[in-house]
JSON list of C-alpha atoms in Angstrom, two decimals:
[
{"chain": "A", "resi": 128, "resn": "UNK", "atom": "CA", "xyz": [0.00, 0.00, 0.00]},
{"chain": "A", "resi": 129, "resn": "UNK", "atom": "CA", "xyz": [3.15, 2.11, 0.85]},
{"chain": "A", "resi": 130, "resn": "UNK", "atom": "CA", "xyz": [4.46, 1.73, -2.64]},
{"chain": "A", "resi": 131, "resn": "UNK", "atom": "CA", "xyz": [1.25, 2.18, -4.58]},
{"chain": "A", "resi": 132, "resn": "UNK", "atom": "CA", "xyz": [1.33, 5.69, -2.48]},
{"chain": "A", "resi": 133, "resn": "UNK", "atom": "CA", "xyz": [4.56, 6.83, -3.21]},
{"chain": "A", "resi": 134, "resn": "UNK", "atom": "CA", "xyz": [4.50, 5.54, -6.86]},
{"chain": "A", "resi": 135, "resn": "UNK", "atom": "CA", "xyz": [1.50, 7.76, -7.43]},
{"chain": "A", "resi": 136, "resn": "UNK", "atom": "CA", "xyz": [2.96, 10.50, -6.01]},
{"chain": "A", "resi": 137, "resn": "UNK", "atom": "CA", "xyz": [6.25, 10.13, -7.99]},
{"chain": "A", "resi": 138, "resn": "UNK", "atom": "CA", "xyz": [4.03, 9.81, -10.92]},
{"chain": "A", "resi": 139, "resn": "UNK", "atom": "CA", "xyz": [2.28, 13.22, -10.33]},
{"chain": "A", "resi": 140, "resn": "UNK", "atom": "CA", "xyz": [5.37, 15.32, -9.18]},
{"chain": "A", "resi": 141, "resn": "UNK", "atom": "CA", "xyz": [6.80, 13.68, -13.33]},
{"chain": "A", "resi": 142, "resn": "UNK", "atom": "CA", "xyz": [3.94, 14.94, -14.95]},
{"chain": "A", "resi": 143, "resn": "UNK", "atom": "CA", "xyz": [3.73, 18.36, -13.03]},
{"chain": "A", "resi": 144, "resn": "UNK", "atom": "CA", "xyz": [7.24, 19.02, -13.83]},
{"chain": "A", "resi": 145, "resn": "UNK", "atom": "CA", "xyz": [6.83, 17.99, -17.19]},
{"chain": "A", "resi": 146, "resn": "UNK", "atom": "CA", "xyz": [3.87, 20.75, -17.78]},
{"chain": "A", "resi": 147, "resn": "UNK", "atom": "CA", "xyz": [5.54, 23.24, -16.01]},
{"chain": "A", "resi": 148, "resn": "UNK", "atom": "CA", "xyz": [8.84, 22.60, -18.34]},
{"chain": "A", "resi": 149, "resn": "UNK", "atom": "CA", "xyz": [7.27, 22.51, -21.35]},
{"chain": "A", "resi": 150, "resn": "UNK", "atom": "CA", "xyz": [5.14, 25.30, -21.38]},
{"chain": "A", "resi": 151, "resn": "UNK", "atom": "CA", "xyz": [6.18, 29.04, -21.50]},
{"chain": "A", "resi": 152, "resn": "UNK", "atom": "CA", "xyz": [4.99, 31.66, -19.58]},
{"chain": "A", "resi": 153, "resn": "UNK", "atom": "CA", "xyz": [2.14, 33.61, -20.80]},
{"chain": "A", "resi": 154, "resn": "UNK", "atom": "CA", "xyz": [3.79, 36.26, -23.07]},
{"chain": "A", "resi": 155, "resn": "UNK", "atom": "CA", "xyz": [7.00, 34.49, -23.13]},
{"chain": "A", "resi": 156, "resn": "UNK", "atom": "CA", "xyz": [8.44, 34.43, -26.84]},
{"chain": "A", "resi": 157, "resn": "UNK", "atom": "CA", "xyz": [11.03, 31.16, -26.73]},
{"chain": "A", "resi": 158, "resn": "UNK", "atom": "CA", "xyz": [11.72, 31.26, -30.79]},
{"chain": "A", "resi": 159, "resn": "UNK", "atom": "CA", "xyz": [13.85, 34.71, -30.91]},
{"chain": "A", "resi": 160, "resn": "UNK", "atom": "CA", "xyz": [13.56, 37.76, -29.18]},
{"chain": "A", "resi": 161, "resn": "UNK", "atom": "CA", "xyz": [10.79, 39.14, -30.83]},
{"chain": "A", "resi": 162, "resn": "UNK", "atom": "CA", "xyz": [8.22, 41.33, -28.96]},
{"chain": "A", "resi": 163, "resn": "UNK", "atom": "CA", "xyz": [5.31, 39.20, -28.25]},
{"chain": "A", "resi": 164, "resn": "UNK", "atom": "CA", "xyz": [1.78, 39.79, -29.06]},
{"chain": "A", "resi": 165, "resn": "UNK", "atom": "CA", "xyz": [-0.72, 39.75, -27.24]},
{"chain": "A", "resi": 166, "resn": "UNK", "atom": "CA", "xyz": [-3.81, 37.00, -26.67]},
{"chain": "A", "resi": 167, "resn": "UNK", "atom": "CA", "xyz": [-7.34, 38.39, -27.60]},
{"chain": "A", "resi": 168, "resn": "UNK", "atom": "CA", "xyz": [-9.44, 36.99, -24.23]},
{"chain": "A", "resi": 169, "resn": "UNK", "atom": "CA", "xyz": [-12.63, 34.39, -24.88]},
{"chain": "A", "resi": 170, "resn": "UNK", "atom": "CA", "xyz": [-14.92, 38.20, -23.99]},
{"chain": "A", "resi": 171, "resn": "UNK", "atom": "CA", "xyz": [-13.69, 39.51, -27.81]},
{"chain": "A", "resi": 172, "resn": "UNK", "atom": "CA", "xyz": [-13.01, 43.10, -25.49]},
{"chain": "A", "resi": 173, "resn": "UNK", "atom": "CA", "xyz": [-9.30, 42.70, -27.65]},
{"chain": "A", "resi": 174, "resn": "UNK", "atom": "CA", "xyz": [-7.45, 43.02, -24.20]},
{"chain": "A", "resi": 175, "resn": "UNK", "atom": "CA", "xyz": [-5.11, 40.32, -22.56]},
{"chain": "A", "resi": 176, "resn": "UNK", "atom": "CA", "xyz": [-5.73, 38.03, -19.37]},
{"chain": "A", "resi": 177, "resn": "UNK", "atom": "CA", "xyz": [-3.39, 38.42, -17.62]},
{"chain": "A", "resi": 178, "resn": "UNK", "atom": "CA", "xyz": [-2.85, 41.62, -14.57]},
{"chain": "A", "resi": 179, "resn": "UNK", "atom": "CA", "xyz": [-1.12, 44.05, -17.49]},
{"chain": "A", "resi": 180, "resn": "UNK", "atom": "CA", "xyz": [-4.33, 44.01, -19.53]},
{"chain": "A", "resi": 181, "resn": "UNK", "atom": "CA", "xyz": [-3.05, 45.51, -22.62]},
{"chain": "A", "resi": 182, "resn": "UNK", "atom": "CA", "xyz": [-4.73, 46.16, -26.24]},
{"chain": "A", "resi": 183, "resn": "UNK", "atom": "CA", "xyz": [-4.06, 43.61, -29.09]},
{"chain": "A", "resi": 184, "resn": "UNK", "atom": "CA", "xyz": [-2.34, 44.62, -31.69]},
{"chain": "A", "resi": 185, "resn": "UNK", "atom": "CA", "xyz": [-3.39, 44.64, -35.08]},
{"chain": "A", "resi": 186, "resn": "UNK", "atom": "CA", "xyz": [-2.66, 42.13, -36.96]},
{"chain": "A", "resi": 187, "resn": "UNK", "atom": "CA", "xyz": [0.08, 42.49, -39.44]},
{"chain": "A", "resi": 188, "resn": "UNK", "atom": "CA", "xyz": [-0.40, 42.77, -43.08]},
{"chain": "A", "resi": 189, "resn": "UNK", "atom": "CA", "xyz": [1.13, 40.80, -45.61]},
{"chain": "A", "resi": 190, "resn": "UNK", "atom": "CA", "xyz": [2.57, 43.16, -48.51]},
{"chain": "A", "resi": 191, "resn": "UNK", "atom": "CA", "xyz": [3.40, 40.94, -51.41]},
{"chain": "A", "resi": 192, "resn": "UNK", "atom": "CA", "xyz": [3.09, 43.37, -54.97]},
{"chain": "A", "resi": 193, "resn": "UNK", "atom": "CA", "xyz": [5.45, 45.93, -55.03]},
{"chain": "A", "resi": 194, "resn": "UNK", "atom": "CA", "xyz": [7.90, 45.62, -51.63]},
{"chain": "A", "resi": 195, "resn": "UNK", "atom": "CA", "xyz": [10.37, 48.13, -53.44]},
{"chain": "A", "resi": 196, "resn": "UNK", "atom": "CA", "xyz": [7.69, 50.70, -52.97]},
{"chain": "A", "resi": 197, "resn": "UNK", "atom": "CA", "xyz": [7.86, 50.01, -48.83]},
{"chain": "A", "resi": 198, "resn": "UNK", "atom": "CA", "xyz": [10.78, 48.88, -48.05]},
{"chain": "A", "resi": 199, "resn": "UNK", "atom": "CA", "xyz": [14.53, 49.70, -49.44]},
{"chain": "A", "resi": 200, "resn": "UNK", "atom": "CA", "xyz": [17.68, 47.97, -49.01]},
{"chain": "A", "resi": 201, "resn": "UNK", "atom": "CA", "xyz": [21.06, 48.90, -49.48]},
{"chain": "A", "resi": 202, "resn": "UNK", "atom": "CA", "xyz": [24.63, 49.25, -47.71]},
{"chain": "A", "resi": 203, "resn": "UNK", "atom": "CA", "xyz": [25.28, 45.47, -48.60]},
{"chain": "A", "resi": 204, "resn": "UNK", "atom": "CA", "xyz": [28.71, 44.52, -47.00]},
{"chain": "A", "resi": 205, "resn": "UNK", "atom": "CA", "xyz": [30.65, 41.13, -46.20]},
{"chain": "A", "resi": 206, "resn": "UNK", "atom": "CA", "xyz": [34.44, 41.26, -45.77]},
{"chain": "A", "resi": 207, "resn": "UNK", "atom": "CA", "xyz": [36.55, 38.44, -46.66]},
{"chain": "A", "resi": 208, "resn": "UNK", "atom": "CA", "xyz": [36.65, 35.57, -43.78]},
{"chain": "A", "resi": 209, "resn": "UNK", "atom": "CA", "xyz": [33.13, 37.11, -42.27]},
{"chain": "A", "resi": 210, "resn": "UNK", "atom": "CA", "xyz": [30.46, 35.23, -40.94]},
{"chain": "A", "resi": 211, "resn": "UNK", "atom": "CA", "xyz": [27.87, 37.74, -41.25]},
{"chain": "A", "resi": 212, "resn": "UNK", "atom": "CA", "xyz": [26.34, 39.89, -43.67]},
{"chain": "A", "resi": 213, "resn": "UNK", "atom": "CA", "xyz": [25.00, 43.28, -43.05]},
{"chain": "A", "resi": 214, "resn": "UNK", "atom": "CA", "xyz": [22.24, 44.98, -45.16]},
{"chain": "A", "resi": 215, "resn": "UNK", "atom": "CA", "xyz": [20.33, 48.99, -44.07]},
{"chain": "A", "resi": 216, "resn": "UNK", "atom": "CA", "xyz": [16.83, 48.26, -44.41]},
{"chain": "A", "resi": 217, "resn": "UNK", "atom": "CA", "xyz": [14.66, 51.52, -44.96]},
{"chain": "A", "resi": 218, "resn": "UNK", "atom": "CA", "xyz": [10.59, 51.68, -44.05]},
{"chain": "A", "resi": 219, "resn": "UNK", "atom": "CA", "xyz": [8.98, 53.77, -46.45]},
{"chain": "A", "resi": 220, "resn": "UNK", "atom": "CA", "xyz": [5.79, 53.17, -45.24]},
{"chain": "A", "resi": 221, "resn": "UNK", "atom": "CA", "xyz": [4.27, 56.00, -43.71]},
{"chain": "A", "resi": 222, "resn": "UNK", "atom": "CA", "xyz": [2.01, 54.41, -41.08]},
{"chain": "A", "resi": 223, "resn": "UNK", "atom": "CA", "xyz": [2.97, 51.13, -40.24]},
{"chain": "A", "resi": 224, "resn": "UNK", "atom": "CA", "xyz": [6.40, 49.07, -38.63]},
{"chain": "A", "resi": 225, "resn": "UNK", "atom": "CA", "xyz": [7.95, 46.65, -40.56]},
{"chain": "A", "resi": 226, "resn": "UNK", "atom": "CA", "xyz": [8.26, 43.33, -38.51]},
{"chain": "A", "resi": 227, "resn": "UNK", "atom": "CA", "xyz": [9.44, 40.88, -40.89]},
{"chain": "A", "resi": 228, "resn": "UNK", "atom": "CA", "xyz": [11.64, 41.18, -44.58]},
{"chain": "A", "resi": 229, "resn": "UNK", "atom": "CA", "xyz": [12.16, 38.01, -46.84]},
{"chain": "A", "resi": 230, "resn": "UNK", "atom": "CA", "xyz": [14.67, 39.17, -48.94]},
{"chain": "A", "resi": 231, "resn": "UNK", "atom": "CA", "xyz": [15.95, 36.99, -51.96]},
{"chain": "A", "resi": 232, "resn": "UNK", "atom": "CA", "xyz": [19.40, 37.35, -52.97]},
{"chain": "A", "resi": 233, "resn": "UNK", "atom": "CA", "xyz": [21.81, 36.18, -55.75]},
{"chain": "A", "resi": 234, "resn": "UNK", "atom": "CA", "xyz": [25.34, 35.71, -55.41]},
{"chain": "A", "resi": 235, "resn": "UNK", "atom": "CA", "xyz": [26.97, 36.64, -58.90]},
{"chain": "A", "resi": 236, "resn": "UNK", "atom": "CA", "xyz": [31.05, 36.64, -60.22]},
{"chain": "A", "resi": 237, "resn": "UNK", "atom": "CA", "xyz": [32.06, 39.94, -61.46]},
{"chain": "A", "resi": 238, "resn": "UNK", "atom": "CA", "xyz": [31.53, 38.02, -64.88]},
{"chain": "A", "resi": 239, "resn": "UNK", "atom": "CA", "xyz": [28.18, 36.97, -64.02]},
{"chain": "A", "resi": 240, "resn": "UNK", "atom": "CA", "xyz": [28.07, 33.82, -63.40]},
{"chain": "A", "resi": 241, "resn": "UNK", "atom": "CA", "xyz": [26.21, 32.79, -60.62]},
{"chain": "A", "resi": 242, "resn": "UNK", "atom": "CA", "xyz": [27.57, 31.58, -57.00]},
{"chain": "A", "resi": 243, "resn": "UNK", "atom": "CA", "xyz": [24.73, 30.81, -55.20]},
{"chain": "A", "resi": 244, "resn": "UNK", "atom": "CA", "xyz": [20.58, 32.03, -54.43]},
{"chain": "A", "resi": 245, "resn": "UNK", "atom": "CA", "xyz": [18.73, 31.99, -51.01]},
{"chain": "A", "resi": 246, "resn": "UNK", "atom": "CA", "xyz": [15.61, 33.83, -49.47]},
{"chain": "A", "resi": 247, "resn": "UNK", "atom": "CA", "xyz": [16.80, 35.02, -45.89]},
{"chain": "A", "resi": 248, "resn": "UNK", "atom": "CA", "xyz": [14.11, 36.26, -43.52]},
{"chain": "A", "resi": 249, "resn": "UNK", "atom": "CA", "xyz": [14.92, 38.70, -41.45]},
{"chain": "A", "resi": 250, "resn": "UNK", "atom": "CA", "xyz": [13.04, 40.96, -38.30]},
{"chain": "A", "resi": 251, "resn": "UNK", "atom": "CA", "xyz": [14.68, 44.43, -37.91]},
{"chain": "A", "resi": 252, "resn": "UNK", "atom": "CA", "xyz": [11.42, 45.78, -36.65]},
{"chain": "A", "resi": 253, "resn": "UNK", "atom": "CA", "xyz": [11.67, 49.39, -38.62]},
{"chain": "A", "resi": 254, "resn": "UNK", "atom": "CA", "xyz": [9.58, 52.11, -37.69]},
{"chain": "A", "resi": 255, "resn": "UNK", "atom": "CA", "xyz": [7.89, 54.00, -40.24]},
{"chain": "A", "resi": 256, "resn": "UNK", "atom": "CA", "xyz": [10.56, 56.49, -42.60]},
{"chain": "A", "resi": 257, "resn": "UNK", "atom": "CA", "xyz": [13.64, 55.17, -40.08]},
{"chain": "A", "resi": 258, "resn": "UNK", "atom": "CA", "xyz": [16.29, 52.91, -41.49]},
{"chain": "A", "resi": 259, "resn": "UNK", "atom": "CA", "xyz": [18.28, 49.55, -39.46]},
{"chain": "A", "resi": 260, "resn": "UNK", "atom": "CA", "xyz": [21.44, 48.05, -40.01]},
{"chain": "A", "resi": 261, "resn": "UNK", "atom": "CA", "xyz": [20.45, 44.24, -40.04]},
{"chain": "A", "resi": 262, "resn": "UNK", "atom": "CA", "xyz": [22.90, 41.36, -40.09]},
{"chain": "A", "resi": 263, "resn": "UNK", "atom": "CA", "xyz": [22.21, 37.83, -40.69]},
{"chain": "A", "resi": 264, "resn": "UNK", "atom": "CA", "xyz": [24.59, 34.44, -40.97]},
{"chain": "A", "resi": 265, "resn": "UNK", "atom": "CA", "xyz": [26.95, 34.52, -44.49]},
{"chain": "A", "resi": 266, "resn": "UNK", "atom": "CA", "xyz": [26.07, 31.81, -47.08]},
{"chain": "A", "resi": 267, "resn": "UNK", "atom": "CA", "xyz": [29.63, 31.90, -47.17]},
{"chain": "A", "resi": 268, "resn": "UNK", "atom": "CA", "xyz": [30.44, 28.98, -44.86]},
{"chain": "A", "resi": 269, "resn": "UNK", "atom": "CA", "xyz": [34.02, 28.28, -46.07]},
{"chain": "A", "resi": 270, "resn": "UNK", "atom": "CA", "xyz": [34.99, 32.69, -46.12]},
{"chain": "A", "resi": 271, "resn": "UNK", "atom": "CA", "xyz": [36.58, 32.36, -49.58]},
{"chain": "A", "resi": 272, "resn": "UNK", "atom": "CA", "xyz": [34.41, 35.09, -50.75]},
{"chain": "A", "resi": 273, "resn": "UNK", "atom": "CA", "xyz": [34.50, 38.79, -50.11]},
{"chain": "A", "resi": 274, "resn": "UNK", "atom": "CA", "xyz": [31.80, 41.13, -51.80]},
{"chain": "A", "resi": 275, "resn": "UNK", "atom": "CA", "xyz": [33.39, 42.73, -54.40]},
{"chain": "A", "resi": 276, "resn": "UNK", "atom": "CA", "xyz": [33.42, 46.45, -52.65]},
{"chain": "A", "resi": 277, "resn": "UNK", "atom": "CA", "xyz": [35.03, 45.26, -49.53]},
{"chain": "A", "resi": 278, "resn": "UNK", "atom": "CA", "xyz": [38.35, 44.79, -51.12]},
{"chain": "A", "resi": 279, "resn": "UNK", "atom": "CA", "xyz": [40.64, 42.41, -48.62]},
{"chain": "A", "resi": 280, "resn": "UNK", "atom": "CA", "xyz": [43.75, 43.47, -47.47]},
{"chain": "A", "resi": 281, "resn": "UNK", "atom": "CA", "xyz": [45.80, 40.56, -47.50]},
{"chain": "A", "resi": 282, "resn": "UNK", "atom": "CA", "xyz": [47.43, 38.52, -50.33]},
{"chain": "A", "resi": 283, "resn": "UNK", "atom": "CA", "xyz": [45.28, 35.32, -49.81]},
{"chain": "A", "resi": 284, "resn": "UNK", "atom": "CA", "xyz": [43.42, 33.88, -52.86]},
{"chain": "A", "resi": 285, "resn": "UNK", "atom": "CA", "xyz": [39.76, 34.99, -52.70]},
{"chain": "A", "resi": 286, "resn": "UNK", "atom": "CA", "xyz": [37.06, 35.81, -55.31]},
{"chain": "A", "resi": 287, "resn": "UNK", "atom": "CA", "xyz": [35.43, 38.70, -55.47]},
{"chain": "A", "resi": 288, "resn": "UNK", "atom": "CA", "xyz": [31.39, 38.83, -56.09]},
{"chain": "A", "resi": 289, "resn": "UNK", "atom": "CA", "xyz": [28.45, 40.85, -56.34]},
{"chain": "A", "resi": 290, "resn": "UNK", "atom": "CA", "xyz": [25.07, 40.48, -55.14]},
{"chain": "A", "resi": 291, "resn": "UNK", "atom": "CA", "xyz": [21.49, 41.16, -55.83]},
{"chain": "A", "resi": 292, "resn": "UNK", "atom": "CA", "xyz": [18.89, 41.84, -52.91]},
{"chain": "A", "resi": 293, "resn": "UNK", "atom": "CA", "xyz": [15.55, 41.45, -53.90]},
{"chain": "A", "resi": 294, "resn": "UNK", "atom": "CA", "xyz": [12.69, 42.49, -50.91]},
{"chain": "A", "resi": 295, "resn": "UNK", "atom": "CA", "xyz": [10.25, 39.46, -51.53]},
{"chain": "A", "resi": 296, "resn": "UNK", "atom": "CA", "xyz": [7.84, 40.16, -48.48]},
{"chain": "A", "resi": 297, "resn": "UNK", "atom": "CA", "xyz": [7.36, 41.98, -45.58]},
{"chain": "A", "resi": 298, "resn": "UNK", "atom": "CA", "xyz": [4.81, 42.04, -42.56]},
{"chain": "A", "resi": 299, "resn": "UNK", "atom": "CA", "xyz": [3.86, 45.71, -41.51]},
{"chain": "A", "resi": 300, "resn": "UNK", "atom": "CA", "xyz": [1.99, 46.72, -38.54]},
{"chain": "A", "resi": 301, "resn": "UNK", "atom": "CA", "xyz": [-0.05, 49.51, -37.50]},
{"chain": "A", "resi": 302, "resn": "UNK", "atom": "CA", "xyz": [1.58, 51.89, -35.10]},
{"chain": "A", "resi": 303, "resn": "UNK", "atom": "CA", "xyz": [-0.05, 53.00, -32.11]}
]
């Protein structure tokens, strides 16, 4: 009888630990560090649960036709043995944040050939006419390649290339 008792109880402090583990707290974003957004309560009054009842947000928009009309990039830059790339990303949306940027870009030889293509999504969270510098991991996993405007200063074989960043997506929010 003992052991059925403390079996049961083992049993229960497992599977209390286990919820408690696996579920974040409310508000908690566990992905990246990303502002989270709020829960709409059962009510439909568009404010949160919890004891900082705060307004939902609006939900984003998704701008697919015409990006280059809200959003420019530029500044591309990747030195030779980097392990990051940085792009500026400008908003030029009047009204609303940009949250999230797919951007697809093509890796060419000075000659034209190309190197390599990938869509990188990115979250530089870019208020409305401001501009953020916004880095994200090289596709350039060996560092052989330096972009061909960041000239290296060594004697070490490398080839140079260019690149060509088209905005795909983005997710814009209302401002408050």
């Amino acid at each position: 009888m003992k052991y059925n008792a403390f079996k049961y109880s083992l049993l229960a402090l497992a599977a209390a630990t286990v919820l408690a583990c696996a579920a974040p707290a409310h508000g908690q974003n566990t992905l990246r560090k990303l502002p989270t957004v709020a829960k709409k309560r059962a009510d439909g009054k568009g404010k949160t649960a919890g004891p900082d009842a705060q307004p939902l947000l609006p939900a984003a928009d998704t701008v697919v036709a015409d990006v280059g009309r809200t959003v420019a990039v530029s500044g591309y830059e990747k030195p030779l043995r980097a392990s990051k790339e940085t792009v500026l990303v400008t908003n030029l949306d009047s009204l609303r944040t940009l949250d999230e940027l797919t951007l697809q870009i093509e890796y060419l030889t000075p000659d034209g050939r190309m190197l390599h293509k990938r869509t990188v999504t990115v979250y530089p969270l870019v208020a409305p006419g401001e501009t953020r510098l916004v880095t994200f991991p090289t596709w350039d996993v060996n560092r052989l390649f330096y972009y061909h405007l960041n000239v290296p200063r060594t004697n070490s074989q490398a080839t140079p290339y260019t690149v060509t960043l088209t905005p795909a997506t983005a997710l814009l929010r209302r401002s408050h």
